[in-house]
Each structure stands twice: as C-alpha cells, then as structure tokens.
Short mmCIF file of C-alpha atoms and ligand atoms in Angstrom, two decimals:
data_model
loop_
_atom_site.label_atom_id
_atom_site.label_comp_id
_atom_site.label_asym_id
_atom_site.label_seq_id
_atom_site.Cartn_x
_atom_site.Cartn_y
_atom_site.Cartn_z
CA UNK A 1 -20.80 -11.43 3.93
CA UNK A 2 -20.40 -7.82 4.00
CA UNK A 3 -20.34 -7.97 7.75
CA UNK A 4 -17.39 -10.80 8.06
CA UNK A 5 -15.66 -8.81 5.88
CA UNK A 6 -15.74 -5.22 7.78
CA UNK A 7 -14.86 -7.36 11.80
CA UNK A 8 -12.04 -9.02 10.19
CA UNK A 9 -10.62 -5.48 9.50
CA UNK A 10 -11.42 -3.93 12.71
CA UNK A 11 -8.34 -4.07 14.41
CA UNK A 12 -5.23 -4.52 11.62
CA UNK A 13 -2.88 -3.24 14.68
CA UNK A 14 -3.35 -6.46 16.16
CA UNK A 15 -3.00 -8.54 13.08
CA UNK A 16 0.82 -6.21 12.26
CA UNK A 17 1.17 -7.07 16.19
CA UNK A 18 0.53 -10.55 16.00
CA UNK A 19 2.80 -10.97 12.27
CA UNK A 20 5.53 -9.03 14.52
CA UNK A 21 5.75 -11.40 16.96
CA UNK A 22 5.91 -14.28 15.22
CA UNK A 23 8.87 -12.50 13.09
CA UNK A 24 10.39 -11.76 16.26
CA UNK A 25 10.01 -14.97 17.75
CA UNK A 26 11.71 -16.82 15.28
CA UNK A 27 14.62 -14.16 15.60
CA UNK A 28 15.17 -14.20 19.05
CA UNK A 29 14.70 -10.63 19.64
CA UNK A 30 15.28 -9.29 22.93
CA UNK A 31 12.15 -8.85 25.06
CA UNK A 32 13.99 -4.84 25.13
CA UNK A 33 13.95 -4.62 20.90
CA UNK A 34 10.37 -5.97 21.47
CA UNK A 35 9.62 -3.43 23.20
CA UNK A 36 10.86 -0.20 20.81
CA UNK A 37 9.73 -2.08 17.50
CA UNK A 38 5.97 -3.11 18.32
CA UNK A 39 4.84 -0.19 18.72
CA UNK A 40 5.14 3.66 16.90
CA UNK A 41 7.50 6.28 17.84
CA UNK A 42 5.35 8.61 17.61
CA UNK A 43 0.87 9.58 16.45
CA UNK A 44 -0.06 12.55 16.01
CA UNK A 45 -4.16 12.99 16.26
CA UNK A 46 -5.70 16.05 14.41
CA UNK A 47 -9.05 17.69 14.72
CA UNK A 48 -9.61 20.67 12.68
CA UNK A 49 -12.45 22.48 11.06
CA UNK A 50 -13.12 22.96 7.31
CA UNK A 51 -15.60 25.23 5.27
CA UNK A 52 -18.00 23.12 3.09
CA UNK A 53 -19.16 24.60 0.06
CA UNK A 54 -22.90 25.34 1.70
CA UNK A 55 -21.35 27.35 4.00
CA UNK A 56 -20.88 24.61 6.87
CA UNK A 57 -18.47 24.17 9.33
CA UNK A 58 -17.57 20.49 9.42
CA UNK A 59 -14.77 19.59 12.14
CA UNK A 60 -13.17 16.36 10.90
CA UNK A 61 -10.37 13.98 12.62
CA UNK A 62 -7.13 13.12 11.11
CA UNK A 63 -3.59 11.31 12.19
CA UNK A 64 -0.06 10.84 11.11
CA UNK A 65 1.64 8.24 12.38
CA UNK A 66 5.51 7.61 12.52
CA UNK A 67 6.56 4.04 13.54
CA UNK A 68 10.04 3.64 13.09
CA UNK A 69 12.99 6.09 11.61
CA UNK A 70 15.88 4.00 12.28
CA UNK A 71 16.88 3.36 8.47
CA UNK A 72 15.85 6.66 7.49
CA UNK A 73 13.17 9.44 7.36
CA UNK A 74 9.61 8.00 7.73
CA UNK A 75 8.14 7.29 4.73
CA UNK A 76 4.26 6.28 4.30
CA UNK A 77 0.74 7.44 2.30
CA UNK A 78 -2.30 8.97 3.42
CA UNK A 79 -5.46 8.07 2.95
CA UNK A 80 -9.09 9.58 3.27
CA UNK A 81 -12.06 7.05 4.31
CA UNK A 82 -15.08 7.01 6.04
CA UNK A 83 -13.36 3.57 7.73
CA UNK A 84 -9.71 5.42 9.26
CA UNK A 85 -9.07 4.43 12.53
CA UNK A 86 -5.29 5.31 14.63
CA UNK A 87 -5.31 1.49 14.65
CA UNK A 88 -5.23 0.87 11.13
CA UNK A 89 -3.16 4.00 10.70
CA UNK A 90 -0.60 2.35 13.77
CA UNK A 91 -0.69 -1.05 11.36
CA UNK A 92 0.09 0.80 8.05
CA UNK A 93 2.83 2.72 9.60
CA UNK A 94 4.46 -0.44 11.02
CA UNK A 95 3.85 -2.33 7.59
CA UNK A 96 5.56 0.79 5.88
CA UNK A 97 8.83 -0.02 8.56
CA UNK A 98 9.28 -3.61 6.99
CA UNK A 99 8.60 -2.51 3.13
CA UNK A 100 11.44 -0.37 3.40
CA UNK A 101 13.58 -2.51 5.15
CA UNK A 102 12.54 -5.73 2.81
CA UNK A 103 13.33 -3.64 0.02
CA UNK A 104 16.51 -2.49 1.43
CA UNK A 105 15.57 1.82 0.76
CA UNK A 106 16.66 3.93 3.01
CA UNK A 107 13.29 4.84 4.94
CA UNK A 108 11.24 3.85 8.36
CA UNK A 109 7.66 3.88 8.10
CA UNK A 110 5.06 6.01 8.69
CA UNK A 111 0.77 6.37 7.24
CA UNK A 112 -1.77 9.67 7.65
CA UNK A 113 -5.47 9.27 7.12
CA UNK A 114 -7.95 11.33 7.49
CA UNK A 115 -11.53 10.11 8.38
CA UNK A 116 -13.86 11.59 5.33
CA UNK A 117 -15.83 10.38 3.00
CA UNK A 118 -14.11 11.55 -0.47
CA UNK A 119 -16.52 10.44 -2.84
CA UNK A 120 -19.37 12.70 -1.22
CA UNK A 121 -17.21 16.03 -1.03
CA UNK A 122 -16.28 18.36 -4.32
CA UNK A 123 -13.12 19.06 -5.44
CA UNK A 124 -12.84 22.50 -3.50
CA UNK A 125 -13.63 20.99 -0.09
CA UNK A 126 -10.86 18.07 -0.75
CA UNK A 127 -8.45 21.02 -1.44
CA UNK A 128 -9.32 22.70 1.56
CA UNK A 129 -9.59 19.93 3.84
CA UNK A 130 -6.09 18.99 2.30
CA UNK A 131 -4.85 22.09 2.64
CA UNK A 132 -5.53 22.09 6.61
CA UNK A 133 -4.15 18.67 7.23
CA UNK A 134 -1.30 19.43 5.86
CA UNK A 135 -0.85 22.38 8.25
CA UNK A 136 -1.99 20.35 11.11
CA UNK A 137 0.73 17.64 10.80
CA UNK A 138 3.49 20.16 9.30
CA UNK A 139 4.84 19.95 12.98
CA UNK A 140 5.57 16.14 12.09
CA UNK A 141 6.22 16.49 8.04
CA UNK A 142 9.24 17.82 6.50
CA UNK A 143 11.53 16.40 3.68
CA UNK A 144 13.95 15.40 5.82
CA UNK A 145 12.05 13.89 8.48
CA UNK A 146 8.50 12.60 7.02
CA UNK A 147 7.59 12.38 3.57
CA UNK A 148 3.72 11.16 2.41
CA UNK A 149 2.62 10.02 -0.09
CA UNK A 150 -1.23 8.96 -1.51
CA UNK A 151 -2.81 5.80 -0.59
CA UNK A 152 -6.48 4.91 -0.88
CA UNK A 153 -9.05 8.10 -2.14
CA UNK A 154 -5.83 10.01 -2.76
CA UNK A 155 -3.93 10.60 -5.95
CA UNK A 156 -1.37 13.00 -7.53
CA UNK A 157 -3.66 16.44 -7.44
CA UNK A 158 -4.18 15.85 -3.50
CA UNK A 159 -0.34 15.11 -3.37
CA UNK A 160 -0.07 18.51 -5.14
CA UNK A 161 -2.08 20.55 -3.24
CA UNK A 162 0.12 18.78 -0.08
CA UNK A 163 3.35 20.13 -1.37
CA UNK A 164 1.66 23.79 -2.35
CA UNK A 165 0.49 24.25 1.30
CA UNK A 166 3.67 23.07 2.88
CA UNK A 167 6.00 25.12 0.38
CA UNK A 168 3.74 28.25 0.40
CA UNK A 169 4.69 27.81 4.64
CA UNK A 170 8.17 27.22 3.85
CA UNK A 171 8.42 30.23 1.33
CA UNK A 172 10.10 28.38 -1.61
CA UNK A 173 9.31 25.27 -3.47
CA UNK A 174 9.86 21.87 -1.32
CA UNK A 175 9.12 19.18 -4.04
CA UNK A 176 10.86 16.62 -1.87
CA UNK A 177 8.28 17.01 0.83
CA UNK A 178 5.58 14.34 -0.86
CA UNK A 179 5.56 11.33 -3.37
CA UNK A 180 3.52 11.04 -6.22
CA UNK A 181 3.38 14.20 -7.63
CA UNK A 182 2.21 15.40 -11.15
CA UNK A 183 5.44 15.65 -13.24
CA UNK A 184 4.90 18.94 -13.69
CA UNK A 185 5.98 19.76 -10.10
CA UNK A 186 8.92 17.29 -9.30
CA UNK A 187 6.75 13.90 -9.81
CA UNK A 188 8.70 11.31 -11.26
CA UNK A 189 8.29 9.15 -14.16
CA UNK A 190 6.79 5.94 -13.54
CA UNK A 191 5.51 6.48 -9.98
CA UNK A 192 1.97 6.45 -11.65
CA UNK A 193 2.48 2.72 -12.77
CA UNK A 194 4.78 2.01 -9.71
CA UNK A 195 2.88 -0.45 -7.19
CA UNK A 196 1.34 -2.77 -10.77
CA UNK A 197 4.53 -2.89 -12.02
CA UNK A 198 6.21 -4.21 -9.00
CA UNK A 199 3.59 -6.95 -8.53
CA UNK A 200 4.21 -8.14 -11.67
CA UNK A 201 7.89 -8.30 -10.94
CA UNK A 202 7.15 -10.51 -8.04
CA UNK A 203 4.36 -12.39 -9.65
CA UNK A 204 6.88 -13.19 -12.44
CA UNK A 205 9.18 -14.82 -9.89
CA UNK A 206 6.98 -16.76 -7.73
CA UNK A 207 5.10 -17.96 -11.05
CA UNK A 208 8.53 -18.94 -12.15
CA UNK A 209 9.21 -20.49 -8.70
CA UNK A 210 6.20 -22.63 -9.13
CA UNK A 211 6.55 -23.23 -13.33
CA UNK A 212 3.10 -21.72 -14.18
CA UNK A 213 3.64 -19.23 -17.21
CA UNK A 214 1.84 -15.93 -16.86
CA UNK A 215 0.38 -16.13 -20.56
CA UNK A 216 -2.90 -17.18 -19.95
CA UNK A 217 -3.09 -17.27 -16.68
CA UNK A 218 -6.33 -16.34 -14.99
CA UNK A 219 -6.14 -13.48 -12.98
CA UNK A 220 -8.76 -11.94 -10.39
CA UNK A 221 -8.53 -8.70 -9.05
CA UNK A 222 -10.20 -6.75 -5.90
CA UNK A 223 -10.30 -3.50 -6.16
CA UNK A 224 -9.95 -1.19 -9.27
CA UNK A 225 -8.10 1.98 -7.99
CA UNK A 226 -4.16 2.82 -8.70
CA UNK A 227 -3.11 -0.82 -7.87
CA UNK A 228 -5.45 -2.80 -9.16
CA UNK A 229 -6.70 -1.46 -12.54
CA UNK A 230 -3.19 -0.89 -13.71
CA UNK A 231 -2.40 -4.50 -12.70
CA UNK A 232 -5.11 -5.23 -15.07
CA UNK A 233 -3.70 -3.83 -17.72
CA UNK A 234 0.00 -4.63 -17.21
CA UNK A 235 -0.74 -8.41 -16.43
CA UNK A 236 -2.71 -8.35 -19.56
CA UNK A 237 -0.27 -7.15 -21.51
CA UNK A 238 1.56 -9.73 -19.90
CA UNK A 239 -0.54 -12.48 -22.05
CA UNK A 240 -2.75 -13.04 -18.53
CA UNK A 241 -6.40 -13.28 -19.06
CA UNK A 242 -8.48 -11.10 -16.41
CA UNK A 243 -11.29 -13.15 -15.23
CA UNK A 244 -12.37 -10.86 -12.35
CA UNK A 245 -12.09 -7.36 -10.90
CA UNK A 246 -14.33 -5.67 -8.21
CA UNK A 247 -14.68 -2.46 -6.57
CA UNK A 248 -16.79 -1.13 -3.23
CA UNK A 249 -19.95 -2.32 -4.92
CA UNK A 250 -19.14 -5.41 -6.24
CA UNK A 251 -17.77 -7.42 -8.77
CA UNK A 252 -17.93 -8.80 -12.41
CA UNK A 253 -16.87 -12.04 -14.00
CA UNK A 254 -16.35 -13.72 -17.26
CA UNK A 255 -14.33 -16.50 -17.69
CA UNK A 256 -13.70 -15.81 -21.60
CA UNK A 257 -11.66 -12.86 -19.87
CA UNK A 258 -12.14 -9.10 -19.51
CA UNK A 259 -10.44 -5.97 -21.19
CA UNK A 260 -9.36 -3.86 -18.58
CA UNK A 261 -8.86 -0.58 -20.55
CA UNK A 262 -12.95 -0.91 -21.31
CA UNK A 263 -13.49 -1.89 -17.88
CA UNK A 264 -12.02 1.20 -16.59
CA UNK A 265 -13.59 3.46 -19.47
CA UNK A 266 -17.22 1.67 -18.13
CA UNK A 267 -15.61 2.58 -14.24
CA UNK A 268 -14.73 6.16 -14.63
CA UNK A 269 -18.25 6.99 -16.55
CA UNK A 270 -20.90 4.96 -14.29
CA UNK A 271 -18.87 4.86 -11.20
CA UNK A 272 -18.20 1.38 -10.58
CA UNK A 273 -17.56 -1.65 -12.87
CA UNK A 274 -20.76 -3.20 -12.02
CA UNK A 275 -23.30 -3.57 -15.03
CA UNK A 276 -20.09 -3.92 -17.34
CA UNK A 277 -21.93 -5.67 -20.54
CA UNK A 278 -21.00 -8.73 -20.82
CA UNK A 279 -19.79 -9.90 -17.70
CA UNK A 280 -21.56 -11.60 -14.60
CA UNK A 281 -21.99 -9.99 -11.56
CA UNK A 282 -20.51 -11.32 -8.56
CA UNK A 283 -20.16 -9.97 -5.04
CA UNK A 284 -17.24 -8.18 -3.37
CA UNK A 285 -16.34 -11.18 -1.40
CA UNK A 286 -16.74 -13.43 -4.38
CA UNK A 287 -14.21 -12.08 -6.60
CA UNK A 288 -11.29 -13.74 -3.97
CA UNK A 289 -13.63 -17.01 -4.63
CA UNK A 290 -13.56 -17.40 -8.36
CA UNK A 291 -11.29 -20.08 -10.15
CA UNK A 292 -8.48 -18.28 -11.26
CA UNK A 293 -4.54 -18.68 -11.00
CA UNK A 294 -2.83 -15.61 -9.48
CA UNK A 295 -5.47 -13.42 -6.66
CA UNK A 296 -4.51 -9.72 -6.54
CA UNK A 297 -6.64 -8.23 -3.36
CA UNK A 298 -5.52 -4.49 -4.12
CA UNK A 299 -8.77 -2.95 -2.46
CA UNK A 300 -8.19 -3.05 1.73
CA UNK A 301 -7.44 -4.90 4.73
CA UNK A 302 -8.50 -7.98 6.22
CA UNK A 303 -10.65 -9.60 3.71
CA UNK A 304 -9.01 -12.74 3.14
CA UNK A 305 -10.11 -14.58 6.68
CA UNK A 306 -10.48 -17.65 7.94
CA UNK A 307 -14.27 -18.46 7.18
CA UNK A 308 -13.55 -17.85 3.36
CA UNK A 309 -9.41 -18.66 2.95
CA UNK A 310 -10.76 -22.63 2.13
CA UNK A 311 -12.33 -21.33 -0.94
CA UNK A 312 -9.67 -19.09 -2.30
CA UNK A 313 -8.43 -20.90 -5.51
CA UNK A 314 -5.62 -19.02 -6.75
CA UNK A 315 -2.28 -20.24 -6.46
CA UNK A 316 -0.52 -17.29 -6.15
CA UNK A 317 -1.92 -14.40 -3.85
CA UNK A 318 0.09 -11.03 -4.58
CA UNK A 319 -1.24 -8.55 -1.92
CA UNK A 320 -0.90 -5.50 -3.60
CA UNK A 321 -3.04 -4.09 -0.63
CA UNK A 322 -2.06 -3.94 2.22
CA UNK A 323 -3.08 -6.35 5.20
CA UNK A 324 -5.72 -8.31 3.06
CA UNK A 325 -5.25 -11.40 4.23
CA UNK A 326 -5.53 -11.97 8.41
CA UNK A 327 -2.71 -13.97 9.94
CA UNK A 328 -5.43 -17.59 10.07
CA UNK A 329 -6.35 -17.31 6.48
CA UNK A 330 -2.40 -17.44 6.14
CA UNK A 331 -1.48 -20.71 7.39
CA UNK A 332 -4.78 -22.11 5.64
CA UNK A 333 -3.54 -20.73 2.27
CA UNK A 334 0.70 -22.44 3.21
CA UNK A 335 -1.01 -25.15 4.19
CA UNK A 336 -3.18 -25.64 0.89
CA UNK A 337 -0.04 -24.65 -0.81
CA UNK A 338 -0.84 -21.36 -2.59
CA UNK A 339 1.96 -18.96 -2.61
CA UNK A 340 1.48 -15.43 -0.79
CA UNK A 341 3.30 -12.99 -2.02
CA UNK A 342 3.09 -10.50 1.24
CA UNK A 343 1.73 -7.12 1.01
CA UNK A 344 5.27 -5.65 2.25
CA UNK A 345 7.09 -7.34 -0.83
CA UNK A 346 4.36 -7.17 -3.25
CA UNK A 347 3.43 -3.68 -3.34
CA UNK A 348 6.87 -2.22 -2.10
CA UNK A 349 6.86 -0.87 -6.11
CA UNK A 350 5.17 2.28 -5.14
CA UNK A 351 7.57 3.04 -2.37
CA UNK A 352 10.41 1.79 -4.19
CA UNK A 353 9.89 4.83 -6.97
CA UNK A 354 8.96 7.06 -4.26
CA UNK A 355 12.28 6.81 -3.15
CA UNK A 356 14.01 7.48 -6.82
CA UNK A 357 11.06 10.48 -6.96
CA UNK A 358 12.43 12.23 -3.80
CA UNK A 359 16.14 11.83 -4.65
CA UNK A 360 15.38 13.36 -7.76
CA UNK A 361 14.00 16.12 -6.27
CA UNK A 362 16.79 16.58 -3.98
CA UNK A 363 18.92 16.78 -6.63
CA UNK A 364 16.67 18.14 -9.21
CA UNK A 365 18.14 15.85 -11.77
CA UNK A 366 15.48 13.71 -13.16
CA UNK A 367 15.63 10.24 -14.74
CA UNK A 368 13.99 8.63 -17.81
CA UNK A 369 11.20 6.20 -17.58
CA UNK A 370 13.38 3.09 -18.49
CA UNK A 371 15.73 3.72 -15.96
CA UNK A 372 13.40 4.00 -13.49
CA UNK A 373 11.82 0.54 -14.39
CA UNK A 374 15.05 -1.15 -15.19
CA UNK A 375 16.49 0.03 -11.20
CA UNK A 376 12.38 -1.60 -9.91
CA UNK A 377 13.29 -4.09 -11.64
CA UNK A 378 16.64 -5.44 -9.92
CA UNK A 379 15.28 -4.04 -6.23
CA UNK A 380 12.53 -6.04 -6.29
CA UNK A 381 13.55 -9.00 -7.82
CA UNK A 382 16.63 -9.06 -5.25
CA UNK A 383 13.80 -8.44 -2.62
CA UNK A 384 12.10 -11.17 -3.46
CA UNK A 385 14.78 -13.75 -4.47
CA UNK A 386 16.39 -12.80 -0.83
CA UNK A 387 13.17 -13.39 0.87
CA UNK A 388 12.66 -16.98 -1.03
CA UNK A 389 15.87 -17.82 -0.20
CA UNK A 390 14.59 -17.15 3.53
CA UNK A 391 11.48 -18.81 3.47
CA UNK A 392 13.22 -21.97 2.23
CA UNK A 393 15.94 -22.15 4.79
CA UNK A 394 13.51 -21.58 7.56
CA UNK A 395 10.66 -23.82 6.00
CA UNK A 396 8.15 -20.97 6.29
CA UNK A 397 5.94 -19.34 4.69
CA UNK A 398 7.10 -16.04 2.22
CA UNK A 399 5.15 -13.48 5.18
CA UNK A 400 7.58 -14.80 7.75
CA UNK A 401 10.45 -14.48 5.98
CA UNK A 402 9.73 -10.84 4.28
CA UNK A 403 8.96 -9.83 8.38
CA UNK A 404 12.20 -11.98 9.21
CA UNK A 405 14.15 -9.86 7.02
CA UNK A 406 13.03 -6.79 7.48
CA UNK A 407 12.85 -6.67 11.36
CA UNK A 408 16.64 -8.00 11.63
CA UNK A 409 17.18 -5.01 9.32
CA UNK A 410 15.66 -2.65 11.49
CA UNK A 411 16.56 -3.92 14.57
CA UNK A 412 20.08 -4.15 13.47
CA UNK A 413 20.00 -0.03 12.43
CA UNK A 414 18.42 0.27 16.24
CA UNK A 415 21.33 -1.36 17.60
CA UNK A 416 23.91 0.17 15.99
CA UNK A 417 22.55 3.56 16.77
CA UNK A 418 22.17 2.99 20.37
CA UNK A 419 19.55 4.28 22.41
CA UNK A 420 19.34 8.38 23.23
CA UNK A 421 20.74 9.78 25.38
P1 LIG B 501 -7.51 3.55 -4.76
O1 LIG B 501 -8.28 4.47 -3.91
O2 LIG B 501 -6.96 4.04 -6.05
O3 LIG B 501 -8.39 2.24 -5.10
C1 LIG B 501 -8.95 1.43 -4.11
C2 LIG B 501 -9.92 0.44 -4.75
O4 LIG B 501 -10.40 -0.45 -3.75
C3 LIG B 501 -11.16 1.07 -5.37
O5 LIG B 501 -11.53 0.33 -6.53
C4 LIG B 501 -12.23 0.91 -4.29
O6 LIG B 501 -13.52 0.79 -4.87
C5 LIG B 501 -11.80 -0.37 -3.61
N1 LIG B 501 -12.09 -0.31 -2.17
C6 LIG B 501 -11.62 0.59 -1.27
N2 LIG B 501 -12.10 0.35 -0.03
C7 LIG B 501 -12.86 -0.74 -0.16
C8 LIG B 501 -13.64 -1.47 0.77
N3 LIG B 501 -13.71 -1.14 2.07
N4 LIG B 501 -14.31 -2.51 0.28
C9 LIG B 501 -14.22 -2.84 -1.04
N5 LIG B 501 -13.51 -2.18 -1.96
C10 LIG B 501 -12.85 -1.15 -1.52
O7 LIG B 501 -6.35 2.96 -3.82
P2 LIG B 501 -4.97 2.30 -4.24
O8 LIG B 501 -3.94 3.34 -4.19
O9 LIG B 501 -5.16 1.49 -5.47
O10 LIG B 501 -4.73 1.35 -2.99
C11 LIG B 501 -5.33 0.05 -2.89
C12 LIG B 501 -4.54 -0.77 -1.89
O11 LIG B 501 -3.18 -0.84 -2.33
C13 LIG B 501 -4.50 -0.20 -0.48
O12 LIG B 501 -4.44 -1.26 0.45
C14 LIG B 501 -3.18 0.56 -0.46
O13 LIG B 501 -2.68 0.73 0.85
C15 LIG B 501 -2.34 -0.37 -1.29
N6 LIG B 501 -1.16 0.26 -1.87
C16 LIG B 501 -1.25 1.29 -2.75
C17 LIG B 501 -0.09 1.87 -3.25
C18 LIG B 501 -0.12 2.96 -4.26
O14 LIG B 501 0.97 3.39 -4.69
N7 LIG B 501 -1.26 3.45 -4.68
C19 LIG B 501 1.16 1.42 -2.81
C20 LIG B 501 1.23 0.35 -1.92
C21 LIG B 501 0.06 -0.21 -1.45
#
C-alpha cells in the first residue's frame, strides 16, 4: 500500500502539467501563453554545508522555485523532507500561481524545500541549517520580490529564524520578508488557524451546495500537522463528528467520533496518534477509505489514485494539501459524484492571511483577529461561489474551473504586461 502510495507522488510536476493543460485547453490558450505558463520562471538549486551538533559536516541540497510573478511578488512555503524533489518543488510553485490568482491576491507563486529529515535533527541544527538556506536563496528572496512562508516540517520559529538571518543581512528589521511569523515579530493574528479555517469556509459552501448540514457530519482526516489537526478542532466545533485522523505512521478510527484536542495532547506526547485509547487502528491509506461524509487529505501529494479513488466514500473531498488527489482518481471521484473541493481553493486560507500578514507589516498597522476572519471569510467564499458558478456553466468538475479561473487571470496579467524587452 505504502508503495502505491509513494509512485503516485513521484512526479507531481507532471500531474500540475497535465491539470494545466487541460485548464488551458478548455481556454484556448495560445500554444505561445503555453509556453511561458507551464513551466517556472525561474529554480534556484542550493547545496551548502551545515555543522551538526557531533561536530559533522553534513552538505545538504535545497531549492526555491519562482513560477510565475505576473500578479505580483512570488509568494509560496518551504518545506523540509526527506521526500523534496525540484519536481515537486516546480508543482508547488505552479499550484501557488493559481491559489493566488483563484483567490484574486495580488501574488504569483513560488515553493522552497529543503531535502532533510527534521524529525531526526535538534533544534540547533534546524536553526543553523535555516539560517544557511536562507542566505543561499537571499539572491532570490526579498519582500518585494519573494516572500516564504512554512509548509510541511516548518512552523512559525523556523519562519523566525528566516526573517532574523535575512534582516541581520539587511541591517534593520524586514518583517515583511516571510509569512507566519510569531506575533511577537510582525506575525499576524489568525495566520496560525488560517488554512482550517478556510476549509471550513469552503466546506460550508459545497455542503450547502449539496444540502448535507455539517452538524454531525462524519469527518476523516489525513494528516495531523497545521492543517489538519486544527481542522479537527474547528469542524468539531462546527457540530462535525471526527471519525478518523492519521499521521506518517498511521491512523485511528472510531465511529462514536474522536476529540481532537485529546488526540493532539496523545500526538504531541507519544509522537503520533497511533495507540490513542480507544480508537482502532487503521492504516495510512485507510483513513481516505473509511465511511465518512466530508475527506480532508491535509498530509501530502498524490495519495488519492486511481487503484483506491473507487473506495473513497466521502462526499465532499476538501484538499487542504496540496496535490493529494492525481488527475485519474479525479474523474473517478466527478464521476461517482463526490464533490472536490481543489487544493488551490481549499487551502488558499493560509495564503489568503499571508497576504493581510505582509501588508501589515508594510504598514506596521496591525489588525484584530475578527477582522482578519471576517475579510477570509468574504475572499473565500467569493472564491468559491465564482468558481461554482464556473464549473456549472462549463459542466466540469470544481478542479477545472478553479485552474480555468485562475490561468485566464494570469494569463490575462501576462498579456497586458507584454513580453520584455
Ligand atoms: P505539517 O508538517 O504541520 O503536518 C503534516 C502532517 O502530514 C503530519 O501529521 C505528518 O505526519 C503527515 N505527513 C507528512 N508527510 C507524510 C507522508 N509522506 N505520508 C503520510 N503522512 C505524512 O504540515 P501542514 O502545514 O499541515 O501541511 C500539510 C499539507 O497542507 C501540505 O500539503 C501543505 O502543502 C498543505 N498546506 C499547508 C498550509 C499551511 O498554512 N500550513 C497552507 C496550504 C497548504
């Protein structure tokens, strides 16, 4: 199983590729706009060395991709894993293009990574391998031009350390140069929350578009980082009974429904959610299997593939991850009628609050909480009432129209500003 799931998420280039052409297709795009929008404007590989706490000299590999800064500076996360490839860095920068264009904020798209295995280093090598990336691709980063952000196996403290480096460079403070910061330091309210709390939004709408009420609806969940175990709790507190959630080892079940603020307190003590009392253990792939109502995969991509797409049972699919589900396993799940909300609607939250975090720090004039929510709120409800509206007229499915959207929005910023020189 484990196997299936890792070839199906070899190559998500092709799979952004392959959802770009069909997009593009459909919009009779010049062969020329082809051309500029399939691939990145620009990747930047990295190799640099690091000192490991036993004295070691480890030389690790890193990349920052830019794919497209028509609309605006590029905008896009980083993330450490053993699994970073410049493929699936090339893929998460061109999904980044269309979340910002769906949503309508003024950024292009762009993803870092660094290949590293985060859960086997301390906290003093993460700051200095952080520290050293973020020199290495200063020649690409800037608050005007590039501004990350954290993704998987990265969080506020790395985002901090990020900012230090580059400011400490720059000789003053440059909050605006990274998302996701502690508040202490220019972070904004909210951000924390921001990805869960925009898949609800969505969720809320499509189960609306469908009439199934969220209270008590079952809700499974893969992955139980930032995205996912915040969904938890928000969709609970939604009246939604969590029947699943999973991380890299596996997964637990009970149909009777879970408490996510427990299942976290079990996580962050043992490690993983596995041997949760109480609960069944099922297997990473099996949590996308169980009978539930609304599927959040918020753990990585590819997973949701043909072989196992027959036996997904959810109705709605909210992709708070990115890429989960590979372009066949789509047109199985429109034509067993669930509703996929895509990845570059679903979890366009976190970006969306990025965006109100670095305009506050570029005015250093900072917002309450409910007015960040309340402004989520009507973005991505417009977002994803203007992509419905899309997917009805063309009698497609909700990832074609969010790509539909979002390239004409793009390509239309291309056009206007001409090519150079
Ligand atoms: P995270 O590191 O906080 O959590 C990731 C979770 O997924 C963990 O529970 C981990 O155990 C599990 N996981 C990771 N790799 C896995 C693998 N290969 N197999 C099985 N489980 C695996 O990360 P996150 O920030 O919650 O991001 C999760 C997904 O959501 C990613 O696809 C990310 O790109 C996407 N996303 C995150 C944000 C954000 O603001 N954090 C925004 C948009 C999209």
């Amino acid at each position: 199983m484990h196997e299936e799931v890792k070839s199906a998420a070899l190559n998500p280039y092709q799979m952004a590729v392959q959802q770009f052409e069909a997009a593009a297709e459909k919009l009779n795009l010049s062969e020329d706009m082809r051309e500029i929008l399939r691939q990145p404007k620009r990747e930047l590989a990295v190799n640099f060395p690091v000192r490991l706490d036993s004295g070691r000299i480890k030389t690790f590999t890193g990349y920052r991709v830019q794919h497209n800064v028509n609309r605006g500076p590029a905008k896009g996360g980083i993330r450490y894993s053993p699994d970073v490839t410049l493929d699936e860095v090339k893929a998460l920068a061109m999904w980044m293009t269309w979340k910002c264009a769906v949503v309508g904020i003024p950024f292009g798209g762009a993803k870092g990574g660094v290949i590293c295995d985060p859960k086997h280093m301390s906290p003093s090598e993460l700051e200095r391998l952080t520290r050293r990336y973020t020199t290495e691709i200063s020649i690409v980063i800037g608050p005007h031009g590039d501004i990350p952000a954290p993704d998987v196996n990265t969080n506020s403290q790395v985002m901090a350390w990020i900012m230090d480096t580059y400011s400490m460079h720059e000789g003053y403070s440059v909050p605006a140069i990274v998302t996701g910061k502690p508040l202490s330091i220019g972070g904004s309210e909210g951000r924390n929350d921001a990805t869960a709390t925009g898949v609800l939004f969505v969720t809320r709408q499509a189960a609306r578009r469908i009439g199934m009420p969220l209270k008590g609806a079952r809700v499974s969940i893969q992955g139980y980082g930032n995205a996912g175990s915040i969904a938890a709790r928000l969709f609970q507190r939604e009246g939604s009974k969590i029947v699943a959630v999973s991380d890299t080892r596996g997964g637990i079940y009970n149909e009777s429904g879970l408490d996510p603020a427990s299942v976290l307190r079990f996580k962050q003590e043992r490690g993983s959610v596995i041997g949760f009392p109480g609960a069944q253990s099922i297997s990473f792939q099996e949590v996308l299997e169980v009978p539930c109502d609304i599927l959040i995969p918020a753990a990585t991509e590819g997973v949701i593939t043909a072989s196992n797409a027959p036996r997904v049972q959810a109705r709605i699919i909210a992709e708070a991850a990115n890429g989960p589900t590979t372009p066949e396993a789509d047109a199985i799940l429109f034509s067993k009628g669930a509703l996929v909300i895509p990845d570059i609607l679903a979890n366009a939250g976190g970006v969306t609050v990025s965006y109100f975090e670095w305009v506050q720090d570029l005015q250093s004039f900072f917002w309450g909480v409910e007015e960040i929510i309340q402004k989520l709120e009507v973005i991505m409800n417009r977002a994803f009432n203007a992509v419905a509206e899309k997917a009805d007229q063309s009698s497609c499915d909700m990832r074609l129209a969010a790509n539909m959207l979002a390239i004409a929005r793009v390509a239309e910023a291309t056009q206007f500003r001409g090519i150079y020189p």
